[in-house]
Each structure stands twice: as structure tokens, then as C-alpha cells.
Short mmCIF file of C-alpha atoms in Angstrom, two decimals:
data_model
loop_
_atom_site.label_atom_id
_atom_site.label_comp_id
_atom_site.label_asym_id
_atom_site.label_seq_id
_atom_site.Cartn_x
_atom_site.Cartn_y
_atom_site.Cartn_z
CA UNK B 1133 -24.58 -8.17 -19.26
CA UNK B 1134 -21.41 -6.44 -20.30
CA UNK B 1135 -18.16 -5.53 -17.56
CA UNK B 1136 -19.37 -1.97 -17.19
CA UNK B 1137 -22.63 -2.44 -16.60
CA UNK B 1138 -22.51 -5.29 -14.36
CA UNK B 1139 -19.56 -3.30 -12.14
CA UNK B 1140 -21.46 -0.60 -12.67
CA UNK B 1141 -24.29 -2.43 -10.72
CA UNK B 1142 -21.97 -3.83 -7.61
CA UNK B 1143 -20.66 -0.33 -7.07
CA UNK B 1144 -23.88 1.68 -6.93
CA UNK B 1145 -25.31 -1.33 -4.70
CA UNK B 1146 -22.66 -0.97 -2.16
CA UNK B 1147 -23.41 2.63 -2.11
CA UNK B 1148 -27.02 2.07 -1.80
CA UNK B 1149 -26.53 -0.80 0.86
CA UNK B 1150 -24.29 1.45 3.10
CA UNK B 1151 -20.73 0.17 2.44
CA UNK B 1152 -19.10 3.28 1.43
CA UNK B 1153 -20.33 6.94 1.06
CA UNK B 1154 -18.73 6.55 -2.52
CA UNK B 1155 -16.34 4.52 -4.49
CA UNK B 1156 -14.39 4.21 -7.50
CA UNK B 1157 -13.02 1.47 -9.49
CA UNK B 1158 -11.32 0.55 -12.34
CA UNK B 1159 -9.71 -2.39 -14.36
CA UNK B 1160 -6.25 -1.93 -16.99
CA UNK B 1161 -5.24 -4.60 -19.11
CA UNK B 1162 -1.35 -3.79 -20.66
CA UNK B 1163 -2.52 -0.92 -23.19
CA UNK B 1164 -4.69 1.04 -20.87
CA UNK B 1165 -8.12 0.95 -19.39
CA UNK B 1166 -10.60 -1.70 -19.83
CA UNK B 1167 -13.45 -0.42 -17.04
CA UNK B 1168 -14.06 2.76 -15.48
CA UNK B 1169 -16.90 3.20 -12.65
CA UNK B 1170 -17.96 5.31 -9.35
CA UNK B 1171 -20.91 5.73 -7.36
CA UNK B 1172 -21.99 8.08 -4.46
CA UNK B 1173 -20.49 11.02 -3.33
CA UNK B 1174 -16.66 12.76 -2.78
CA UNK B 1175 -17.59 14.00 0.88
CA UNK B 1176 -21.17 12.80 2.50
CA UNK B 1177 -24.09 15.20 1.57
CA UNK B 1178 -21.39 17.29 -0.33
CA UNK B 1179 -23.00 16.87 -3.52
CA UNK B 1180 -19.82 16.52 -5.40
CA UNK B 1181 -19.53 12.61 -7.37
CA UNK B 1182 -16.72 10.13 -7.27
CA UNK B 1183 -15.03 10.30 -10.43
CA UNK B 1184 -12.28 9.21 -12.21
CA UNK B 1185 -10.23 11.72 -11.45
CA UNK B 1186 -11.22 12.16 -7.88
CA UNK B 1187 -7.92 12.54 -5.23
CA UNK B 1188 -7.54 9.96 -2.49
CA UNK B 1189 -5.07 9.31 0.43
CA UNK B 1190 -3.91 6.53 -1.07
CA UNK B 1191 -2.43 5.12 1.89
CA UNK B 1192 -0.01 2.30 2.00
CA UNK B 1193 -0.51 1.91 -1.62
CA UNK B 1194 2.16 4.58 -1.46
CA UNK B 1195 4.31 1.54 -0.31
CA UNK B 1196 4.85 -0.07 -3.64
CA UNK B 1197 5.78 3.16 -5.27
CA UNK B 1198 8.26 3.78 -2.87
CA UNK B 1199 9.80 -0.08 -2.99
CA UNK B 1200 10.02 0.78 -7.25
CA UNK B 1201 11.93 3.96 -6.35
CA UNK B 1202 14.52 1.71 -4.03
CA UNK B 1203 14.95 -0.73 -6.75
CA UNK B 1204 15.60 1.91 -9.24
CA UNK B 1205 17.81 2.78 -6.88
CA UNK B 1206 19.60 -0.82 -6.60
CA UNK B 1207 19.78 -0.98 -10.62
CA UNK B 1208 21.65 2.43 -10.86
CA UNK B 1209 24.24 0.51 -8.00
CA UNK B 1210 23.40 3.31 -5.65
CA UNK B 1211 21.97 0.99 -3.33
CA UNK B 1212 22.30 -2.77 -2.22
CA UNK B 1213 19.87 -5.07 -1.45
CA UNK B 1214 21.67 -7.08 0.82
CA UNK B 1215 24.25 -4.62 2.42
CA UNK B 1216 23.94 -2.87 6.18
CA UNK B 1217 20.77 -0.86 5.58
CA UNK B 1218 22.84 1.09 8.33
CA UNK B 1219 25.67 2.22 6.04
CA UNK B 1220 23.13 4.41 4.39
CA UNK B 1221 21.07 5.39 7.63
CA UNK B 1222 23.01 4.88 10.58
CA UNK B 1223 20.15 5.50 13.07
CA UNK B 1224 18.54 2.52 11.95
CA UNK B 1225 21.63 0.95 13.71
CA UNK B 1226 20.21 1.55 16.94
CA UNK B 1227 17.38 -0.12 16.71
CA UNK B 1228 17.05 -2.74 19.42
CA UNK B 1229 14.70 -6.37 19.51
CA UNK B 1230 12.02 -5.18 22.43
CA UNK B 1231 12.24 -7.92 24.88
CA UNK B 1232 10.01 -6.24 27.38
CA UNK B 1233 8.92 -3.34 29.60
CA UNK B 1234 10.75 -2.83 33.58
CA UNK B 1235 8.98 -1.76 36.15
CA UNK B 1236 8.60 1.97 35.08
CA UNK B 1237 7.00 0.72 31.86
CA UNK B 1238 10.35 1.92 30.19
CA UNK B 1239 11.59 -0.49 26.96
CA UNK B 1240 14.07 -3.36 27.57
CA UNK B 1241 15.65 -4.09 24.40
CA UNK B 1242 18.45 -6.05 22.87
CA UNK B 1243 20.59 -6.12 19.98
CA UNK B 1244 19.35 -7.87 16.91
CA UNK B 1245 20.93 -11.20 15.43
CA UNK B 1246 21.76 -9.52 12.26
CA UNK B 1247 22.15 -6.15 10.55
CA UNK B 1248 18.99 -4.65 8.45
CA UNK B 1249 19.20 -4.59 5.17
CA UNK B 1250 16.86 -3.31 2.50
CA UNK B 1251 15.82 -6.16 1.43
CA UNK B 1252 14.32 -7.02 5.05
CA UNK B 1253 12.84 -3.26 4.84
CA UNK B 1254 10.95 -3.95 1.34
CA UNK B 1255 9.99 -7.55 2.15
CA UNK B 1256 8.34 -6.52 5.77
CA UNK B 1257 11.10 -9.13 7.02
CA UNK B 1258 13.05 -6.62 9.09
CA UNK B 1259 11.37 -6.85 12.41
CA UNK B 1260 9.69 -3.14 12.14
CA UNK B 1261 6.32 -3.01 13.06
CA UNK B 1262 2.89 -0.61 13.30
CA UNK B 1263 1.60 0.40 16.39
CA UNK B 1264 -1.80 0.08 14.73
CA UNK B 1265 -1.65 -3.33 14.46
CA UNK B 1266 0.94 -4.09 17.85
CA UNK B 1267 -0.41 -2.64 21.41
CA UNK B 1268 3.59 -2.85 22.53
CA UNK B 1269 4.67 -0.19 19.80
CA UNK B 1270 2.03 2.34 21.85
CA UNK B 1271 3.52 1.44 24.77
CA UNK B 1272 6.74 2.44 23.34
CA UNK B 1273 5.70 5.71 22.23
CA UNK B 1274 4.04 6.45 25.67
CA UNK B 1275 7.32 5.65 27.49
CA UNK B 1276 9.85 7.44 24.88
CA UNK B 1277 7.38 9.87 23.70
CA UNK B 1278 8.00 8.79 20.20
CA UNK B 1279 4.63 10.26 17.55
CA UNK B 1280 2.63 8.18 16.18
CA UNK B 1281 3.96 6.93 12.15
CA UNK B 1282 1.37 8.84 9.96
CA UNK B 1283 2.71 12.21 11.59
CA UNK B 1284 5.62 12.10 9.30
CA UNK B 1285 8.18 12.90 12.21
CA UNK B 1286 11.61 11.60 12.24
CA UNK B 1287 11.02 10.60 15.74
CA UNK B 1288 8.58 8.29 14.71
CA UNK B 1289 11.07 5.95 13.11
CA UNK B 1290 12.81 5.43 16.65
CA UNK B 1291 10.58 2.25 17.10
CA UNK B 1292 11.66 -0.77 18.53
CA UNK B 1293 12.26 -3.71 16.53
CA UNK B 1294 9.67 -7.38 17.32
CA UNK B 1295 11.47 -9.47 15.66
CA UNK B 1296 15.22 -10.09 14.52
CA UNK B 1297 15.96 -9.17 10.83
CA UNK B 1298 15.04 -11.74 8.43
CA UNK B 1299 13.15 -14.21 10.61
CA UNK B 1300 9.44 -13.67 10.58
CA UNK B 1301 6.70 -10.95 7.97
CA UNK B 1302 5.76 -8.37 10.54
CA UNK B 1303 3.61 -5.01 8.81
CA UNK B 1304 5.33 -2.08 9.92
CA UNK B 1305 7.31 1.18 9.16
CA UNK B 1306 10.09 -0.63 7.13
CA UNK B 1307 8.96 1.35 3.69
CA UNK B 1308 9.58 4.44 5.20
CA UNK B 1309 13.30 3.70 6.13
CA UNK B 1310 13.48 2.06 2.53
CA UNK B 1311 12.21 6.08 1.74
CA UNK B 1312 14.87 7.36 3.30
CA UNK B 1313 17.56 5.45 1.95
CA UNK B 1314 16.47 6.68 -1.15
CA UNK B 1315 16.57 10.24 -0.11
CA UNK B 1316 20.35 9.62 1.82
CA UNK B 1317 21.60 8.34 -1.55
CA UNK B 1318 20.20 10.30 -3.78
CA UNK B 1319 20.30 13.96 -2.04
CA UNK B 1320 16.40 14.50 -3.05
CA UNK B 1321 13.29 14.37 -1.71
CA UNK B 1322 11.59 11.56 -2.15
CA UNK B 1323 9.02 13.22 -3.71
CA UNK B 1324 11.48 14.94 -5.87
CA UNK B 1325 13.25 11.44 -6.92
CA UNK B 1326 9.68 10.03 -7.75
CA UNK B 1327 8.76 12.65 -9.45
CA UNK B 1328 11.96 12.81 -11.66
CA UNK B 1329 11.99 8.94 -11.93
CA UNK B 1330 8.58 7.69 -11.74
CA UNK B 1331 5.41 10.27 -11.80
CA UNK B 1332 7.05 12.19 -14.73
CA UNK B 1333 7.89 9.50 -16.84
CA UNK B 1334 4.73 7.01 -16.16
CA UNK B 1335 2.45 10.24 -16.94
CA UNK B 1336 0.97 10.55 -13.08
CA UNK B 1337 -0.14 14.19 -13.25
CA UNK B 1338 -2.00 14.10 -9.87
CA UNK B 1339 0.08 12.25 -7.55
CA UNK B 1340 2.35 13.99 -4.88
CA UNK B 1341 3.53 14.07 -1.32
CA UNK B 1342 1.53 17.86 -1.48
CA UNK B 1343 -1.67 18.20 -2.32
CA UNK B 1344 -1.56 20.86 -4.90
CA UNK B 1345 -4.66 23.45 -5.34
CA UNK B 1346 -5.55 21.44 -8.59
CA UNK B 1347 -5.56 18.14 -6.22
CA UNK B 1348 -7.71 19.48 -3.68
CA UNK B 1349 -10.09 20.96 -5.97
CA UNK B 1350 -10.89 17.35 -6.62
CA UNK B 1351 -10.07 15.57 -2.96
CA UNK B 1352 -12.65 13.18 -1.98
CA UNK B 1353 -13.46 13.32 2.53
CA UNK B 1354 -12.93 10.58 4.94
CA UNK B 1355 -15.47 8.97 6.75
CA UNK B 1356 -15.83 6.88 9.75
CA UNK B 1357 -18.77 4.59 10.33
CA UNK B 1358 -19.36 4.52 13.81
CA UNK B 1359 -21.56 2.13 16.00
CA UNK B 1360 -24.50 2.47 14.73
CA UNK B 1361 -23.22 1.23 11.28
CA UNK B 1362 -23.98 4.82 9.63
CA UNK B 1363 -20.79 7.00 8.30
CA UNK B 1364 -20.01 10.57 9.26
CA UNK B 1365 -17.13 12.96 7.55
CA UNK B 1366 -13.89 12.07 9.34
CA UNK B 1367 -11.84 15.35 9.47
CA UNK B 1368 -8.20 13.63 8.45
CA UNK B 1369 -5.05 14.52 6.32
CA UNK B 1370 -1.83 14.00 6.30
CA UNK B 1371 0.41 16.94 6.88
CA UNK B 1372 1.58 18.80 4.63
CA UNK B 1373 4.30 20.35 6.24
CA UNK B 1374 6.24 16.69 7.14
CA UNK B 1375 9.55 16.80 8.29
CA UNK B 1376 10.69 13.77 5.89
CA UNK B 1377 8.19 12.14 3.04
CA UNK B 1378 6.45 8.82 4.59
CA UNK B 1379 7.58 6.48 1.86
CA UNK B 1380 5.23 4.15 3.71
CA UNK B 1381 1.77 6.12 3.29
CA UNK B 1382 1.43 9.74 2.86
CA UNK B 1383 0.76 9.96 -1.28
CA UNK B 1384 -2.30 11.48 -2.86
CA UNK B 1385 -3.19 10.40 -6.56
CA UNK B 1386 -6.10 9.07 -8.68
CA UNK B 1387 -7.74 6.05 -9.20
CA UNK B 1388 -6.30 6.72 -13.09
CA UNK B 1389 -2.32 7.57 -11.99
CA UNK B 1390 -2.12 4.62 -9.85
CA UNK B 1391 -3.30 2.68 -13.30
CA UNK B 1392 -0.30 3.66 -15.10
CA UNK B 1393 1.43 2.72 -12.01
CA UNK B 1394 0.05 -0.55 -12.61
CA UNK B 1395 0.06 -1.00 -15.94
CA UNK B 1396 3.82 -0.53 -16.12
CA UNK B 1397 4.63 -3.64 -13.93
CA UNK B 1398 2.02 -5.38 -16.38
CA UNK B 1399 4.44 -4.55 -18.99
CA UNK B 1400 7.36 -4.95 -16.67
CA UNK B 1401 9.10 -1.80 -16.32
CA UNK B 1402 7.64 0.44 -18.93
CA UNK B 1403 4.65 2.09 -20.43
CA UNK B 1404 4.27 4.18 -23.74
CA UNK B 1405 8.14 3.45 -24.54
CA UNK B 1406 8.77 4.99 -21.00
CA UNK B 1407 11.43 2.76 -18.98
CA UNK B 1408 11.74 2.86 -15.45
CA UNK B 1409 12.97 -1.12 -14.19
CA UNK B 1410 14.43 -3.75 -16.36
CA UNK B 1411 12.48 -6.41 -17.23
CA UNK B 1412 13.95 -9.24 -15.15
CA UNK B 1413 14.15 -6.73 -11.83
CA UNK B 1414 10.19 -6.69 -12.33
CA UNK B 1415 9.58 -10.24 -12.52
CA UNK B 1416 12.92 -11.41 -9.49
CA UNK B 1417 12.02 -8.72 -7.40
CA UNK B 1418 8.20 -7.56 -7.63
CA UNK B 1419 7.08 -10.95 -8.58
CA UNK B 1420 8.39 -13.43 -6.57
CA UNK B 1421 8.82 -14.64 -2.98
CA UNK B 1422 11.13 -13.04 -0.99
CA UNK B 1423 10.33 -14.50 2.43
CA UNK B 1424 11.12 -17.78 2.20
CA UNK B 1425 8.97 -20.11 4.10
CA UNK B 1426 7.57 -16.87 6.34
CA UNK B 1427 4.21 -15.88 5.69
CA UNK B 1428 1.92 -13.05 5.47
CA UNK B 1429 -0.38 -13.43 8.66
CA UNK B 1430 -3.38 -11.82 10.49
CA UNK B 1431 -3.03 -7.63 11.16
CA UNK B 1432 -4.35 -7.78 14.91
CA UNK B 1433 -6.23 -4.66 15.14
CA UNK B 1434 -5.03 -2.56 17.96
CA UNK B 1435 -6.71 0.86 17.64
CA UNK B 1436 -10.41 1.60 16.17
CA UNK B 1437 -9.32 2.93 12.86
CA UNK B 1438 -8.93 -0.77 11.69
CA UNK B 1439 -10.63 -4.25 12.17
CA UNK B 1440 -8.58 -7.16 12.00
CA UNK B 1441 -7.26 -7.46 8.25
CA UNK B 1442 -6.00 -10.42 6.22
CA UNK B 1443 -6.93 -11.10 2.55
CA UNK B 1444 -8.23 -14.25 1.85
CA UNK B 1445 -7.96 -15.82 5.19
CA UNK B 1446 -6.69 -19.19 4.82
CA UNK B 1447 -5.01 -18.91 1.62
CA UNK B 1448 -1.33 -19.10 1.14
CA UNK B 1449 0.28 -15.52 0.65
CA UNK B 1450 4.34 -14.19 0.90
CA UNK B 1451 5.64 -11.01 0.09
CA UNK B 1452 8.34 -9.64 -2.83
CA UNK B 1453 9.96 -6.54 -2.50
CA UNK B 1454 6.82 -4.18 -3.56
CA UNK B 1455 3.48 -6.84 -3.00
CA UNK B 1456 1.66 -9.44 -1.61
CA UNK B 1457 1.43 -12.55 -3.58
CA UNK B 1458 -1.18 -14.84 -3.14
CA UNK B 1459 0.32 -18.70 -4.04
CA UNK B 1460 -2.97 -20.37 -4.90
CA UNK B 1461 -6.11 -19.11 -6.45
CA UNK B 1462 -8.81 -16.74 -4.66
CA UNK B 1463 -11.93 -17.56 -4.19
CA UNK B 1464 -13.29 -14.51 -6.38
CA UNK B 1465 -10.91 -16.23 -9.66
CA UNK B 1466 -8.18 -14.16 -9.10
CA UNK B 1467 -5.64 -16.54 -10.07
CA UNK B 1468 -2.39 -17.67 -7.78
CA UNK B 1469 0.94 -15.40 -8.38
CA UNK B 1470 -1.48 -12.25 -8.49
CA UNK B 1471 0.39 -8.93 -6.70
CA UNK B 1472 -1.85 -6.63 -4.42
CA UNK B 1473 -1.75 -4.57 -1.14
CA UNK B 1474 -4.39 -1.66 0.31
CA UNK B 1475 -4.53 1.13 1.32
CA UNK B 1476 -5.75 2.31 5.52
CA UNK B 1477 -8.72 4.10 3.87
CA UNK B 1478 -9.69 1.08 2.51
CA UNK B 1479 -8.45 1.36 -0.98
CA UNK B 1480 -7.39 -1.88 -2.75
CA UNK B 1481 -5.59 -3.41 -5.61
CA UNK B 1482 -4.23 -5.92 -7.53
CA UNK B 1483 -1.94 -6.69 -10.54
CA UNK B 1484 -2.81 -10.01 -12.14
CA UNK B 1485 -0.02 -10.50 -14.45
CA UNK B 1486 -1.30 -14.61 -15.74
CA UNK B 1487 -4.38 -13.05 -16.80
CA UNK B 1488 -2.60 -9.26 -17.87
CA UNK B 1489 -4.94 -6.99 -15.80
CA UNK B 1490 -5.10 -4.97 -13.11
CA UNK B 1491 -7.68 -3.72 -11.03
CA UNK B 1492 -8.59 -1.54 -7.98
CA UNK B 1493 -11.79 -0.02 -5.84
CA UNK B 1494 -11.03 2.80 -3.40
CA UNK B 1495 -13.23 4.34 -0.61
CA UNK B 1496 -12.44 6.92 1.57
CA UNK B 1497 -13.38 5.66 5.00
CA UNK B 1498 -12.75 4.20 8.29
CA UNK B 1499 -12.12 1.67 9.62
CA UNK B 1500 -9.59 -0.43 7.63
CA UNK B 1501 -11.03 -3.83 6.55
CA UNK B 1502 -14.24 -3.09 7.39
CA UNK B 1503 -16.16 -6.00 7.00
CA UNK B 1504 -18.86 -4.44 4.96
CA UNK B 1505 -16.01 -3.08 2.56
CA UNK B 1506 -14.42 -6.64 2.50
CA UNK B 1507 -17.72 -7.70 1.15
CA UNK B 1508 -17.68 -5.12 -1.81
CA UNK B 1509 -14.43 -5.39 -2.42
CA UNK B 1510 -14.81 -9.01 -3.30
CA UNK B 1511 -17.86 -8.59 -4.87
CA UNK B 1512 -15.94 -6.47 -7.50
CA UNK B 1513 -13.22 -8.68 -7.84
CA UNK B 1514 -15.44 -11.67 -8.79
CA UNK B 1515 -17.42 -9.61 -10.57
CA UNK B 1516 -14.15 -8.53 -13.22
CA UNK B 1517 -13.21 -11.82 -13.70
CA UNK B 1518 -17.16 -13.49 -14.78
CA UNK B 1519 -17.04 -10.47 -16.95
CA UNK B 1520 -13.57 -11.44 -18.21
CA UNK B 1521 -15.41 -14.98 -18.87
CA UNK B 1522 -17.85 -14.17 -20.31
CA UNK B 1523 -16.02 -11.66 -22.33
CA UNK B 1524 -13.78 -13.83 -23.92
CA UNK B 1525 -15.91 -16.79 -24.40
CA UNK B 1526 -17.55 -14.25 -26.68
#
């Protein structure tokens, strides 16, 4: 059986067996697009197909893209890895280490060790967390009346450090001050530097901060699957009137932007004679460790919107300054040095760059890390590389 139809087959199974109303998938090797698939529907009974060029909420896939834009940033010397993240931002100054809640609930925090600097923020080494994943962070935002992250307030980034800079991986809203360094150095947007920087020159047509008439036209619904295991539409965006751009989650795009995305760290830094990173910043800073001996652990989940997420439990996995990187093989053949993150809505993907692809599968639906999902998601992942195999034993 060839790679499309035996993906092909694993997507419109899941589908069939209830893991997602509809999906999408693709794999890229270095000079474009090796597999295209979908199955199922944009928005439950809406009739309309999953399709290549179906919009998603991509989620914290948006992180990556924003971590590129900091490091473009870096290379121009607008920005330093290693300097007071505060000299750029001062409010992230006054961030305190939560030590505790008083009596009155209220926050008891002290200063941190060390200063923040962006490459804590990229690395998830800087102590910020998520109160999805941390029951303390919503008692925070109870107390201090702080909004929750995905509400793209400035407020929201008045969380409480859990940890002092540069001592242990914590998930958590560090992107989105990496965003805004961006934007305090470079008097844009950052939807206006990616687009300038990245979108433009990689050839991302439908990828934005906004979601443009053209975009909706072709938005795919969220669902939820609730308790009885069956999904219903899950009325969710992100809004579109933000008062700053969530470096850490709020981008739309396509299963086919977020390719060329891809592709371009394949090739490190450029695609179709387009530059956008030196070669050696891909492979120092999106490619290796940047944590040290700290590792990527367990997301606790702390609200219903996610289950308790960790790829590849037991294997050995740090973080650069864009990805995960898993430092031994996976079980589905995905060998070790491999780069990949997710996105909320359970979108996924990886950059292999031993073997030179790329790959991803995206639904639309709640809750994160489903374990359903989980189990199609790996499916698909095995199920590129045997057809890799077999492909090139051929």
C-alpha cells in the first residue's frame, strides 16, 4: 500500500471510530509536499469537508513562529538573548516567585534569584506558567482579578512567577512576553513584523492574528466531546479585537502555511531562495538543548479543556528556543533530535530533520490530549514512517 492511501486509511478510521469530527494531515520533505489527506467534516453536521486549505486556531503552534520572529530579532542585534528581558519590557520586572497565599487568599511573593531574559522566555525556563495546567495561577487571577491568557489582555501577563529564572521547564505565558519584546523593539505589531518578516516571505497567504473574510470562509468549528464520549460544536474564538497579539497562541493558518513554516527550518532558514535565519542560528538555537539538565515534564491538567499531556511519556525530551526535542527515538520511528510542539485544539507537529520531513495532523476539538486523539495522532506518525520504509526500500 502506498503513503497516501494507507494515511488516507488511519484518518478516515479515526473519523469513523469517533476521534475527531474531522482532521487533516500532511507530510513535507525539503522541496515541498510529500502527503496530503483529510477526513470528516469542518463543523459537525455542517456538511462542509476538511481540506487542505481549511483555517484552524492553530494554537500554541503559534509559539514557534513567534520564537523565529525573536531570533530574527537577536540576528539583526535588536535583541539579546541573554540580557534583562526587563530592559525591553520593564513590567516583566515586577514579576515576583509566588511563595504562597495569606489569609485573605491574597499572593505572597518574592523577588526572583535572577533577572529574565529571553532566552528563559523562549526555552519555557523563566518560571512563567499557565493557569491551565497550575490551579495556583487561578488562584492568582481570582485574588488580583487578572483574565485568563487566551483573552489577549495586557493584564493577563501580570502572573506570578513558580519558579526562579533559569532553574526548572515550566509551560506557561513566556512566548507572549518574547511577543512583546518583539513589538517594544521593533515599533510593530507583531502581526505586522511577521508578516513583513516571515508570512510574506515564506509564502503563508492564510495565516494572521485576524481572521480575514477569505479565512473564515474556510474556518473549520471547535468541538468538545463531553461525557458521554460524543462531540458537540464548541462555540470558541479568539478575539479579534486583542489589546496586544498573543505571541503564545492566538494565530489562524492552514495545514499548508504552517508547511512552509516547516519546511524552511528543514532547509534551515530559507525556502524558494527566501531567507529569513542563518543557517547556524537554525541548527544552535532551534535545534538544540537549551535547558541543560531540566526537562520537559507532565502538563497537570487543571481545567476540563485539557487532560493531562506529555508526549511520549517516559522518553527523554528538553526544549530549544522554538521546540521540543525528543533525545532518543519514539516509539512510532520518529527518530531522536526530532522538533515538535501542539497546538490546545489538539493540532500537532513535528520537524524531523535526520530523516528531512515534516509532518502534522490537526483537529479542531476539545479537550487537549485527549486520549482518543493521542491514539490517532500516533497512529499517523507510525504510519509516515512504515510508508517512508517501505518507500525507500522500493
Amino acid at each position: 500500500m502506498n503513503m497516501k492511501n494507507a494515511l488516507d486509511e488511519i484518518l478516515a478510521d479515526g473519523v469513523k471510530r469517533g476521534h475527531a469530527p474531522g482532521v487533516l494531515a500532511l507530510v513535507a520533505d525539503r522541496d515541498g509536499i510529500l502527503y496530503e489527506g483529510s477526513a470528516g467534516e469542518r463543523q459537525l453536521g455542517g456538511g462542509a469537508a476538511m481540506g487542505p486549505d481549511t483555517v484552524l486556531w492553530i494554537a500554541s503552534m503559534t509559539k514557534a513562529i513567534t520564537s523565529v520572529a525573536a531570533i530574527q530579532c537577536v540576528e539583526r542585534g535588536l535583541l539579546d538573548l541573554d540580557a534583562p528581558a526587563s530592559r525591553v519590557v520593564p513590567a516583566i520586572g515586577a514579576l515576583g516567585v509566588l511563595t504562597g497565599f495569606d489569609a485573605q487568599g491574597q499572593p505572597i511573593t518574592r523577588p526572583p534569584k535572577r533577572p529574565i531574559t529571553l532566552r528563559h522566555l523562549l526555552s519555557h525556563n523563566s518560571g512563567c506558567s499557565y493557569e491551565i495546567w497550575n490551579p495556583d495561577m487561578q488562584k492568582v487571577q481570582a485574588a488580583l482579578g487578572i483574565p485568563g491568557t487566551i483573552d489577549c489582555r495586557l493584564k493577563a501577563l501580570e502572573l506570578p512567577l513558580v519558579a526562579d529564572p533559569g532553574e526548572r521547564w515550566e509551560y506557561g505565558i513566556g512566548i507572549d512576553w518574547a511577543g512583546r519584546m518583539v513589538e517594544a523593539v521593533t515599533g510593530l505589531t507583531l502581526g505586522e513584523f511577521m508578516h513583513q518578516n516571515l508570512w510574506g516571505p515564506l509564502g503563508m497567504t492564510s495565516t494572521g492574528f485576524h481572521i480575514t473574510p477569505d479565512m473564515r470562509q474556510r474556518l473549520a468549528g471547535v468541538h468538545l466531546r463531553g461525557e458521554d464520549g460524543a462531540f458537540a460544536p464548541f462555540p470558541f474564538e479568539i478575539t479579534q479585537e486583542p489589546e496586544f497579539h498573543m505571541g503564545g497562541g492566538a494565530l489562524y493558518s492552514t495545514a499548508g502555511d504552517y508547511a512552509r513554516f516547516m519546511r524552511m527550518v528543514l532547509n534551515l532558514g530559507q525556502l524558494d531562495g527566501e531567507r529569513v535565519l542563518k543557517p547556524e542560528t537554525v541548527v544552535s538555537h532551534l535545534m538544540l538543548n537549551q535547558i541543560g539538565n531540566a526537562r520537559v515534564s507532565l502538563l497537570k491538567a487543571a481545567i476540563a479543556l485539557t487532560a493531562d499531556a506529555e508526549f511520549f511519556p517516559g522518553l527523554r525530551k528538553t526544549w530549544s528556543l522554538a521546540f521540543q526535542i525528543n533525545e532518543e527515538e519514539a516509539p512510532t520511528g520518529r527518530p531522536a533530535g526530532s522538533l515538535s510542539w501542539a497546538g490546545l485544539a489538539n493540532s500537532f507537529f513535528w520537524i524531523d530533520p535526520h530523516t528531512g520531513i515534516a509532518g502534522l495532523l490537526a483537529t479542531q476539538t476539545f479537550p487537549f490530549a485527549d486520549a482518543r486523539v493521542m491514539d490517532l495522532l500516533y497512529a499517523y506518525e507510525k504510519g509516515v514512517y512504515d510508508a517512508l520504509r517501505r518507500t525507500r526500500k522500493g
